[in-house]
């Protein structure tokens, strides 16, 4: 039977596509350190589960399509702590941040329109865009520059009459970059000059290190009507499985139109919303402890990478990811080989090949994204395993080249 061009053109997630190989490795007795995915191992606040345990309704009914009032109000209270003021009709609860992005693109773009994104970018931006019939146009940020934004001219050169928005993740996934106030101002100015929306994915705002200042796109008051905020409880509360996200904007007309899409899927799960609403009571100490833990892990991962010959990367300043260039030709082949053919003391490492995080064909072929969402002692061990794996794989690559009488290495 015929399949749609839409589904055939979509890529499998580079973050999850190796999962079957990891499952087989575990089945064969290997311990697999999962550095491929941003799944926090930090405990979810007890306030989440307390709300579930206290649920005492006789009927589990539909919630309103916008979201339950308690959850909307909890988000409003949360943003006040970041000097961002929202009203209820400027918020829409979504099925995770993924749905928030999808609905935003569907609300502002027609089929064939374009959005521009700095690369490397969160790979699922591609998937969301393809589902909405929107084309991704990327501009490159460089590791040697800490993945900060290029000059204005390089960004604006990508804008056409089909461009509808700039989409950025800040702090960045997969790069860990934290954009400066000047960079956010630059994006705001471009969006204003070219009449574009600015979609700001800010789900990692809690995770900013080295005493850097965090700047939300909503701090740019002159463009608040064109800023679309994407948020989620997944990362800051270690509640990925709850699938509670948010799309918000001071542009009330836009949010009202997005309600149509929310109504089409009826509602976000009721109990998860009730539980998420109680997260506003999470003590401040929780965030401090979590941030300190991730900072510690960041140092372990980066220091481990710096001990491996030929690895190139910059120390990230936000989120919980590192982009690293490995001394190999093909990170995709290496990542699979680590799961199928390699082990050290019956242990191996699962990484995310970075080619799928780029829009430019062929870019990122020797790069990987690593997440530091596992415990510190395991992370230290994982870096040793990765080091030995790279050393062994480079020998194999060298042998292949010698057999083919080539000079690629």
Coordinates of N, CA and C in Angstrom, one line a residue, residues 128-345:
X128 N 8.7 18.0 13.8 CA 7.6 18.8 14.0 C 7.3 19.6 12.7
X129 N 8.3 20.2 12.1 CA 8.1 21.0 10.9 C 7.6 20.2 9.8
X130 N 8.1 19.0 9.6 CA 7.6 18.2 8.5 C 6.2 17.8 8.7
X131 N 5.8 17.5 9.9 CA 4.4 17.2 10.1 C 3.5 18.4 9.8
X132 N 4.0 19.6 10.0 CA 3.2 20.8 9.8 C 3.3 21.3 8.3
X133 N 4.2 20.6 7.5 CA 4.4 21.0 6.1 C 5.3 22.3 6.0
X134 N 6.1 22.5 7.0 CA 7.0 23.7 7.1 C 8.4 23.3 6.8
X135 N 9.1 24.1 6.1 CA 10.5 23.8 5.7 C 11.5 24.5 6.7
X136 N 12.4 23.7 7.2 CA 13.5 24.3 8.1 C 14.6 24.8 7.2
X137 N 15.0 26.0 7.5 CA 16.2 26.6 6.9 C 17.2 27.0 8.0
X138 N 18.4 26.4 8.0 CA 19.3 26.6 9.1 C 20.5 27.5 8.7
X139 N 21.0 28.1 9.8 CA 22.3 28.8 9.7 C 23.2 28.2 10.7
X140 N 24.5 28.1 10.4 CA 25.4 27.3 11.2 C 26.0 28.1 12.4
X141 N 26.1 27.5 13.5 CA 26.9 28.0 14.7 C 28.0 27.1 14.9
X142 N 29.1 27.5 15.4 CA 30.4 26.8 15.4 C 30.8 26.4 16.8
X143 N 31.4 25.3 16.9 CA 31.9 24.8 18.3 C 33.0 25.7 18.8
X144 N 33.9 26.1 17.9 CA 35.0 27.0 18.4 C 34.5 28.3 18.8
X145 N 33.3 28.7 18.5 CA 32.7 30.0 19.0 C 31.7 29.7 20.1
X146 N 31.7 28.5 20.7 CA 30.8 28.1 21.7 C 29.3 28.0 21.3
X147 N 29.1 27.9 20.0 CA 27.8 27.8 19.4 C 27.0 29.1 19.5
X148 N 27.6 30.2 19.7 CA 26.9 31.5 19.8 C 26.5 31.9 18.4
X149 N 25.6 32.9 18.4 CA 25.0 33.3 17.1 C 26.1 34.0 16.2
X150 N 25.9 33.8 14.9 CA 26.8 34.5 14.0 C 26.3 35.9 13.8
X151 N 27.0 36.7 12.9 CA 26.6 38.1 12.7 C 25.2 38.1 12.0
X152 N 24.6 39.3 12.2 CA 23.2 39.5 11.7 C 23.1 39.2 10.3
X153 N 24.1 39.6 9.4 CA 24.0 39.3 8.0 C 23.8 37.9 7.7
X154 N 24.5 37.0 8.4 CA 24.5 35.6 8.1 C 23.1 35.0 8.4
X155 N 22.4 35.6 9.5 CA 21.1 35.1 9.8 C 20.1 35.6 8.8
X156 N 20.1 36.9 8.5 CA 19.1 37.5 7.6 C 19.3 37.0 6.2
X157 N 20.4 36.5 5.8 CA 20.6 36.0 4.5 C 19.7 34.8 4.2
X158 N 19.3 34.2 5.3 CA 18.4 33.0 5.2 C 16.9 33.4 5.1
X159 N 16.6 34.6 5.3 CA 15.2 35.0 5.3 C 14.7 35.3 3.8
X160 N 13.5 34.7 3.5 CA 12.9 34.9 2.3 C 11.4 35.3 2.5
X161 N 10.7 35.5 1.4 CA 9.3 35.9 1.5 C 8.4 34.8 2.1
X162 N 9.0 33.6 2.3 CA 8.3 32.5 2.9 C 8.6 32.3 4.4
X163 N 9.6 33.0 4.9 CA 10.0 32.9 6.3 C 8.9 33.5 7.2
X164 N 8.6 32.7 8.2 CA 7.5 33.1 9.2 C 8.0 33.3 10.6
X165 N 9.1 32.6 10.9 CA 9.6 32.7 12.3 C 11.1 32.3 12.4
X166 N 11.7 32.7 13.5 CA 12.9 32.2 14.0 C 12.7 31.3 15.2
X167 N 13.2 30.1 15.2 CA 13.1 29.2 16.3 C 14.4 29.0 17.0
X168 N 14.5 29.2 18.3 CA 15.7 29.0 19.0 C 15.4 28.3 20.4
X169 N 16.4 27.5 20.8 CA 16.4 26.9 22.1 C 17.4 27.6 23.0
X170 N 17.0 28.1 24.1 CA 17.9 28.9 25.0 C 17.5 28.6 26.5
X171 N 18.4 28.0 27.2 CA 19.7 27.4 26.8 C 19.5 26.3 25.8
X172 N 20.6 26.0 25.0 CA 20.5 25.3 23.8 C 20.6 23.8 24.0
X173 N 19.7 23.1 23.3 CA 19.7 21.7 23.1 C 19.9 21.5 21.6
X174 N 21.1 21.0 21.1 CA 22.0 20.0 21.8 C 23.3 20.7 22.3
X175 N 23.5 22.0 22.2 CA 24.8 22.6 22.3 C 25.2 23.0 23.7
X176 N 24.1 23.2 24.6 CA 24.4 23.8 25.9 C 24.8 25.2 25.9
X177 N 24.6 25.9 24.8 CA 24.9 27.4 24.8 C 23.8 28.2 25.5
X178 N 24.3 29.2 26.2 CA 23.3 30.2 26.8 C 23.5 31.5 26.1
X179 N 22.5 32.0 25.4 CA 22.7 33.2 24.6 C 22.7 34.4 25.5
X180 N 23.5 35.4 25.1 CA 23.7 36.6 25.9 C 22.5 37.5 25.6
X181 N 22.4 38.5 26.5 CA 21.3 39.5 26.3 C 21.4 40.2 24.9
X182 N 22.6 40.4 24.5 CA 22.8 41.0 23.2 C 22.4 40.1 22.0
X183 N 22.6 38.8 22.2 CA 22.1 37.9 21.2 C 20.6 37.8 21.1
X184 N 19.9 37.8 22.3 CA 18.5 37.8 22.3 C 17.9 39.1 21.7
X185 N 18.6 40.2 22.0 CA 18.2 41.5 21.4 C 18.4 41.5 19.9
X186 N 19.4 40.8 19.4 CA 19.6 40.7 18.0 C 18.5 40.0 17.3
X187 N 18.1 38.9 17.9 CA 17.0 38.1 17.4 C 15.7 38.9 17.4
X188 N 15.5 39.6 18.5 CA 14.3 40.5 18.6 C 14.3 41.5 17.5
X189 N 15.4 42.1 17.3 CA 15.5 43.2 16.2 C 15.2 42.6 14.9
X190 N 15.7 41.4 14.6 CA 15.5 40.8 13.3 C 14.0 40.5 13.1
X191 N 13.4 39.9 14.2 CA 12.0 39.5 14.1 C 11.1 40.8 13.8
X192 N 11.5 41.9 14.4 CA 10.8 43.1 14.3 C 11.0 43.7 12.9
X193 N 12.2 43.7 12.4 CA 12.5 44.3 11.1 C 11.9 43.5 10.0
X194 N 11.9 42.2 10.1 CA 11.4 41.4 9.0 C 10.0 40.8 9.3
X195 N 9.3 41.3 10.3 CA 7.9 40.9 10.6 C 7.8 39.4 10.8
X196 N 8.6 38.9 11.7 CA 8.6 37.4 12.0 C 8.2 37.2 13.4
X197 N 7.7 36.0 13.6 CA 7.6 35.5 15.0 C 8.9 35.0 15.5
X198 N 9.1 35.1 16.8 CA 10.3 34.5 17.5 C 9.8 33.4 18.5
X199 N 10.0 32.2 18.1 CA 9.6 31.1 18.9 C 10.8 30.7 19.8
X200 N 10.6 30.9 21.1 CA 11.6 30.7 22.1 C 11.3 29.5 23.0
X201 N 12.1 28.4 22.7 CA 12.0 27.2 23.5 C 12.9 27.4 24.7
X202 N 12.3 27.6 25.9 CA 13.1 27.9 27.1 C 12.9 26.9 28.2
X203 N 12.8 25.6 27.8 CA 12.6 24.6 28.8 C 13.7 24.3 29.8
X204 N 14.9 24.8 29.4 CA 16.1 24.5 30.2 C 16.6 25.8 31.0
X205 N 15.7 26.7 31.2 CA 16.1 28.0 31.8 C 16.7 27.8 33.2
X206 N 16.3 26.8 33.9 CA 16.9 26.5 35.3 C 18.3 26.1 35.3
X207 N 18.8 25.7 34.1 CA 20.1 25.1 34.1 C 21.1 26.0 33.3
X208 N 21.6 27.0 34.0 CA 22.6 27.9 33.5 C 23.7 28.0 34.6
X209 N 24.9 27.8 34.1 CA 26.1 27.6 35.0 C 27.1 28.8 34.9
X210 N 28.1 28.7 35.7 CA 29.2 29.7 35.7 C 28.7 31.1 36.0
X211 N 27.6 31.3 36.7 CA 27.1 32.6 37.1 C 26.7 33.4 35.9
X212 N 26.4 32.8 34.8 CA 25.9 33.5 33.7 C 24.5 34.1 33.9
X213 N 24.2 35.2 33.2 CA 22.9 35.8 33.2 C 22.0 35.1 32.2
X214 N 20.8 34.8 32.6 CA 19.8 34.2 31.7 C 18.9 35.3 31.2
X215 N 18.7 35.3 29.9 CA 17.8 36.3 29.3 C 16.7 35.7 28.5
X216 N 15.4 35.8 28.9 CA 14.3 35.3 28.2 C 13.9 36.2 27.0
X217 N 13.4 35.7 26.0 CA 13.0 36.5 24.8 C 11.9 37.4 25.3
X218 N 11.1 37.1 26.3 CA 10.0 37.9 26.8 C 10.5 39.1 27.5
X219 N 11.8 39.2 27.8 CA 12.4 40.4 28.4 C 12.5 41.6 27.4
X220 N 12.4 41.2 26.1 CA 12.4 42.2 25.0 C 11.0 42.8 24.9
X221 N 10.7 43.8 25.6 CA 9.3 44.3 25.7 C 8.7 44.8 24.4
X222 N 9.5 45.3 23.5 CA 9.0 45.8 22.3 C 8.6 44.8 21.3
X223 N 8.9 43.5 21.5 CA 8.5 42.5 20.6 C 7.7 41.4 21.3
X224 N 7.1 41.7 22.4 CA 6.4 40.6 23.2 C 5.2 40.1 22.4
X225 N 4.6 40.9 21.5 CA 3.5 40.4 20.7 C 3.9 39.4 19.6
X226 N 5.2 39.3 19.4 CA 5.6 38.3 18.4 C 6.5 37.2 19.0
X227 N 6.6 37.2 20.3 CA 7.3 36.1 21.0 C 6.4 35.0 21.3
X228 N 6.7 33.7 20.9 CA 5.9 32.5 21.3 C 6.8 31.7 22.2
X229 N 6.4 31.6 23.5 CA 7.2 30.9 24.5 C 6.8 29.4 24.5
X230 N 7.8 28.5 24.4 CA 7.6 27.1 24.6 C 8.2 26.6 25.9
X231 N 7.4 25.9 26.7 CA 7.9 25.4 28.0 C 7.4 24.0 28.3
X232 N 7.9 23.5 29.4 CA 7.6 22.1 29.8 C 8.0 21.9 31.2
X233 N 7.3 21.0 31.9 CA 7.8 20.6 33.2 C 8.8 19.5 33.2
X234 N 9.1 18.9 32.0 CA 9.8 17.7 31.9 C 11.2 17.8 32.5
X235 N 12.0 18.9 32.2 CA 13.4 18.9 32.6 C 13.5 19.5 34.0
X236 N 12.9 20.7 34.3 CA 13.1 21.3 35.6 C 12.6 20.5 36.7
X237 N 11.5 19.7 36.5 CA 11.0 18.9 37.6 C 11.3 17.4 37.4
X238 N 12.1 17.1 36.4 CA 12.4 15.7 36.1 C 11.1 14.9 36.0
X239 N 10.2 15.4 35.2 CA 8.9 14.8 35.0 C 8.5 14.6 33.5
X240 N 9.5 14.0 32.8 CA 9.3 13.8 31.4 C 8.1 13.0 31.0
X241 N 7.8 12.0 31.8 CA 6.7 11.1 31.5 C 5.3 11.7 31.7
X242 N 5.2 12.8 32.4 CA 3.9 13.5 32.6 C 3.4 14.1 31.3
X243 N 4.3 14.5 30.4 CA 3.9 15.1 29.1 C 3.1 16.4 29.3
X244 N 3.5 17.3 30.2 CA 2.8 18.5 30.4 C 3.7 19.7 29.9
X245 N 3.2 20.4 28.9 CA 3.9 21.5 28.3 C 3.0 22.7 28.2
X246 N 3.6 23.7 27.6 CA 2.9 25.0 27.5 C 3.3 25.8 26.3
X247 N 2.3 26.5 25.7 CA 2.6 27.5 24.7 C 2.0 28.8 25.3
X248 N 2.8 29.9 25.2 CA 2.3 31.1 25.8 C 2.8 32.3 25.0
X249 N 2.0 33.3 25.0 CA 2.3 34.6 24.2 C 1.5 35.7 24.7
X250 N 2.1 36.9 24.7 CA 1.3 38.1 24.9 C 0.4 38.5 23.8
X251 N 0.5 37.8 22.7 CA -0.3 37.9 21.5 C -1.6 37.1 21.7
X252 N -2.6 37.7 22.3 CA -3.8 36.9 22.7 C -4.6 36.4 21.5
X253 N -4.5 37.1 20.4 CA -5.2 36.6 19.2 C -4.6 35.3 18.8
X254 N -3.3 35.2 18.8 CA -2.6 33.9 18.4 C -3.0 32.8 19.4
X255 N -2.9 33.0 20.7 CA -3.3 32.0 21.6 C -4.7 31.6 21.5
X256 N -5.6 32.5 21.2 CA -7.0 32.1 21.0 C -7.2 31.2 19.8
X257 N -6.4 31.5 18.7 CA -6.5 30.6 17.6 C -5.9 29.2 17.8
X258 N -4.8 29.2 18.6 CA -4.2 27.9 19.0 C -5.2 27.0 19.8
X259 N -6.2 27.7 20.4 CA -7.2 26.9 21.2 C -8.0 26.0 20.2
X260 N -8.1 26.3 19.0 CA -8.8 25.5 18.0 C -8.1 24.1 17.9
X261 N -6.8 24.2 17.9 CA -6.0 23.0 17.8 C -6.1 22.2 19.1
X262 N -6.1 22.9 20.2 CA -6.2 22.2 21.5 C -7.6 21.5 21.6
X263 N -8.6 22.2 21.1 CA -9.9 21.6 21.1 C -10.0 20.3 20.2
X264 N -9.2 20.3 19.2 CA -9.3 19.2 18.2 C -8.7 17.9 18.9
X265 N -7.9 18.0 19.8 CA -7.4 16.8 20.6 C -8.0 16.7 21.9
X266 N -9.0 17.5 22.2 CA -9.9 17.5 23.4 C -9.1 18.0 24.6
X267 N -8.2 17.3 25.2 CA -7.6 17.8 26.4 C -6.3 17.1 26.7
X268 N -5.5 17.7 27.5 CA -4.3 17.0 28.1 C -4.7 16.2 29.3
X269 N -4.1 15.0 29.5 CA -4.6 14.2 30.6 C -4.8 14.9 31.9
X270 N -5.9 14.6 32.5 CA -6.4 15.4 33.7 C -5.6 15.2 34.9
X271 N -5.3 13.9 35.3 CA -4.5 13.6 36.5 C -3.1 14.2 36.5
X272 N -2.5 14.1 35.3 CA -1.1 14.7 35.2 C -1.2 16.2 35.3
X273 N -2.2 16.9 34.9 CA -2.4 18.3 35.1 C -2.5 18.6 36.6
X274 N -3.3 17.9 37.3 CA -3.5 18.1 38.7 C -2.2 17.9 39.4
X275 N -1.5 16.9 39.1 CA -0.2 16.7 39.7 C 0.8 17.8 39.4
X276 N 0.8 18.2 38.1 CA 1.7 19.3 37.7 C 1.4 20.6 38.4
X277 N 0.2 20.8 38.6 CA -0.2 22.1 39.3 C 0.4 22.2 40.7
X278 N 0.6 21.1 41.3 CA 1.1 21.1 42.7 C 2.6 21.3 42.7
X279 N 3.3 21.2 41.6 CA 4.7 21.4 41.5 C 5.1 22.8 41.9
X280 N 4.2 23.7 41.9 CA 4.6 25.1 42.2 C 5.0 25.2 43.7
X281 N 4.6 24.1 44.5 CA 5.0 24.1 45.9 C 6.3 23.4 46.1
X282 N 7.0 23.1 45.1 CA 8.4 22.5 45.2 C 9.3 23.5 45.9
X283 N 10.0 23.1 46.9 CA 10.9 24.1 47.6 C 12.0 24.6 46.7
X284 N 12.5 25.8 46.9 CA 13.6 26.4 46.2 C 14.8 25.5 46.3
X285 N 15.0 24.9 47.4 CA 16.2 24.1 47.6 C 16.3 22.9 46.6
X286 N 15.2 22.5 46.1 CA 15.2 21.4 45.1 C 16.0 21.9 43.9
X287 N 15.7 23.1 43.4 CA 16.3 23.6 42.2 C 17.8 23.8 42.4
X288 N 18.2 24.3 43.6 CA 19.6 24.5 43.8 C 20.4 23.2 43.9
X289 N 19.8 22.2 44.5 CA 20.5 20.9 44.6 C 20.6 20.3 43.2
X290 N 19.5 20.4 42.4 CA 19.6 19.8 41.1 C 20.6 20.5 40.2
X291 N 20.6 21.8 40.2 CA 21.5 22.6 39.4 C 23.0 22.2 39.8
X292 N 23.2 22.2 41.1 CA 24.6 21.8 41.6 C 25.0 20.4 41.1
X293 N 24.1 19.5 41.1 CA 24.4 18.2 40.7 C 24.7 18.1 39.2
X294 N 23.9 18.8 38.4 CA 24.2 18.9 36.9 C 25.5 19.6 36.7
X295 N 25.8 20.6 37.4 CA 27.1 21.3 37.2 C 28.3 20.4 37.5
X296 N 28.1 19.6 38.5 CA 29.2 18.6 38.9 C 29.3 17.6 37.7
X297 N 28.2 17.1 37.2 CA 28.3 16.1 36.1 C 28.8 16.7 34.9
X298 N 28.5 18.0 34.6 CA 29.0 18.7 33.4 C 30.6 18.7 33.5
X299 N 31.1 19.0 34.6 CA 32.6 19.0 34.8 C 33.2 17.6 34.6
X300 N 32.5 16.6 35.1 CA 33.0 15.2 34.9 C 33.0 14.8 33.4
X301 N 31.9 15.1 32.7 CA 31.8 14.8 31.3 C 32.9 15.5 30.5
X302 N 32.9 16.8 30.7 CA 33.9 17.6 29.9 C 35.3 17.2 30.2
X303 N 35.7 17.1 31.5 CA 37.0 16.7 31.8 C 37.4 15.3 31.2
X304 N 36.4 14.4 31.2 CA 36.6 13.1 30.6 C 36.9 13.2 29.1
X305 N 36.1 14.1 28.4 CA 36.3 14.2 27.0 C 37.7 14.8 26.7
X306 N 38.1 15.8 27.5 CA 39.4 16.4 27.3 C 40.6 15.4 27.4
X307 N 40.3 14.3 28.1 CA 41.4 13.3 28.2 C 41.5 12.3 27.1
X308 N 40.6 12.5 26.1 CA 40.6 11.6 24.9 C 41.2 12.3 23.8
X309 N 42.3 11.7 23.2 CA 43.0 12.3 22.1 C 42.1 12.6 20.9
X310 N 42.2 13.8 20.4 CA 41.5 14.1 19.1 C 40.1 14.6 19.3
X311 N 39.5 14.6 20.5 CA 38.1 15.1 20.7 C 38.2 16.6 20.8
X312 N 37.2 17.2 20.1 CA 37.1 18.7 20.0 C 35.7 19.1 20.6
X313 N 35.7 19.9 21.6 CA 34.4 20.5 22.1 C 34.7 21.7 23.0
X314 N 33.7 22.5 23.2 CA 33.8 23.6 24.2 C 32.9 23.2 25.4
X315 N 33.3 23.7 26.5 CA 32.5 23.4 27.7 C 31.2 24.1 27.6
X316 N 30.1 23.4 27.8 CA 28.8 24.0 27.7 C 28.5 24.9 28.9
X317 N 27.6 25.8 28.8 CA 27.2 26.7 29.9 C 25.8 26.6 30.3
X318 N 25.0 25.7 29.7 CA 23.6 25.5 30.0 C 23.1 24.1 29.6
X319 N 21.8 23.9 30.1 CA 21.1 22.6 29.8 C 22.0 21.4 30.4
X320 N 21.9 20.3 29.8 CA 22.7 19.2 30.3 C 23.2 18.3 29.1
X321 N 23.8 19.0 28.1 CA 24.3 18.3 26.9 C 25.7 18.9 26.5
X322 N 26.4 18.0 25.8 CA 27.7 18.5 25.2 C 27.7 18.0 23.8
X323 N 28.1 18.9 22.9 CA 28.3 18.5 21.5 C 29.8 18.3 21.3
X324 N 30.3 17.1 20.8 CA 31.7 16.8 20.7 C 32.0 16.3 19.3
X325 N 33.1 16.7 18.8 CA 33.6 16.2 17.5 C 34.6 15.1 17.9
X326 N 34.4 13.9 17.3 CA 35.2 12.7 17.7 C 36.2 12.5 16.5
X327 N 37.4 11.9 16.9 CA 38.4 11.7 15.9 C 38.1 10.5 15.0
X328 N 36.9 10.4 14.4 CA 36.5 9.3 13.5 C 35.8 9.9 12.3
X329 N 35.5 9.1 11.3 CA 34.9 9.6 10.1 C 33.3 9.6 10.2
X330 N 32.8 8.6 10.9 CA 31.3 8.5 10.9 C 30.8 8.1 12.3
X331 N 30.2 9.1 12.9 CA 29.7 8.9 14.3 C 28.5 7.9 14.3
X332 N 27.8 7.9 13.3 CA 26.6 7.0 13.2 C 27.1 5.5 13.3
X333 N 28.1 5.2 12.5 CA 28.6 3.8 12.5 C 29.3 3.5 13.8
X334 N 30.0 4.5 14.4 CA 30.6 4.3 15.6 C 29.6 4.0 16.7
X335 N 28.6 4.8 16.8 CA 27.5 4.7 17.8 C 26.9 3.3 17.8
X336 N 26.6 2.8 16.6 CA 26.1 1.5 16.4 C 27.1 0.4 16.8
X337 N 28.3 0.6 16.4 CA 29.4 -0.4 16.7 C 29.6 -0.5 18.2
X338 N 29.5 0.6 18.9 CA 29.7 0.6 20.4 C 28.6 -0.3 21.1
X339 N 27.5 -0.5 20.5 CA 26.4 -1.3 21.0 C 26.4 -2.7 20.5
X340 N 26.9 -2.9 19.3 CA 26.8 -4.3 18.7 C 28.1 -5.1 18.9
X341 N 29.3 -4.4 18.9 CA 30.5 -5.0 18.8 C 31.5 -4.8 19.9
X342 N 31.2 -3.8 20.7 CA 32.2 -3.4 21.7 C 31.7 -3.5 23.1
X343 N 32.6 -3.9 24.0 CA 32.3 -3.8 25.5 C 33.7 -3.7 26.2
X344 N 33.6 -3.1 27.3 CA 34.8 -3.0 28.2 C 34.3 -3.4 29.6
X345 N 34.8 -4.5 30.1 CA 34.3 -5.0 31.4 C 32.8 -5.2 31.3

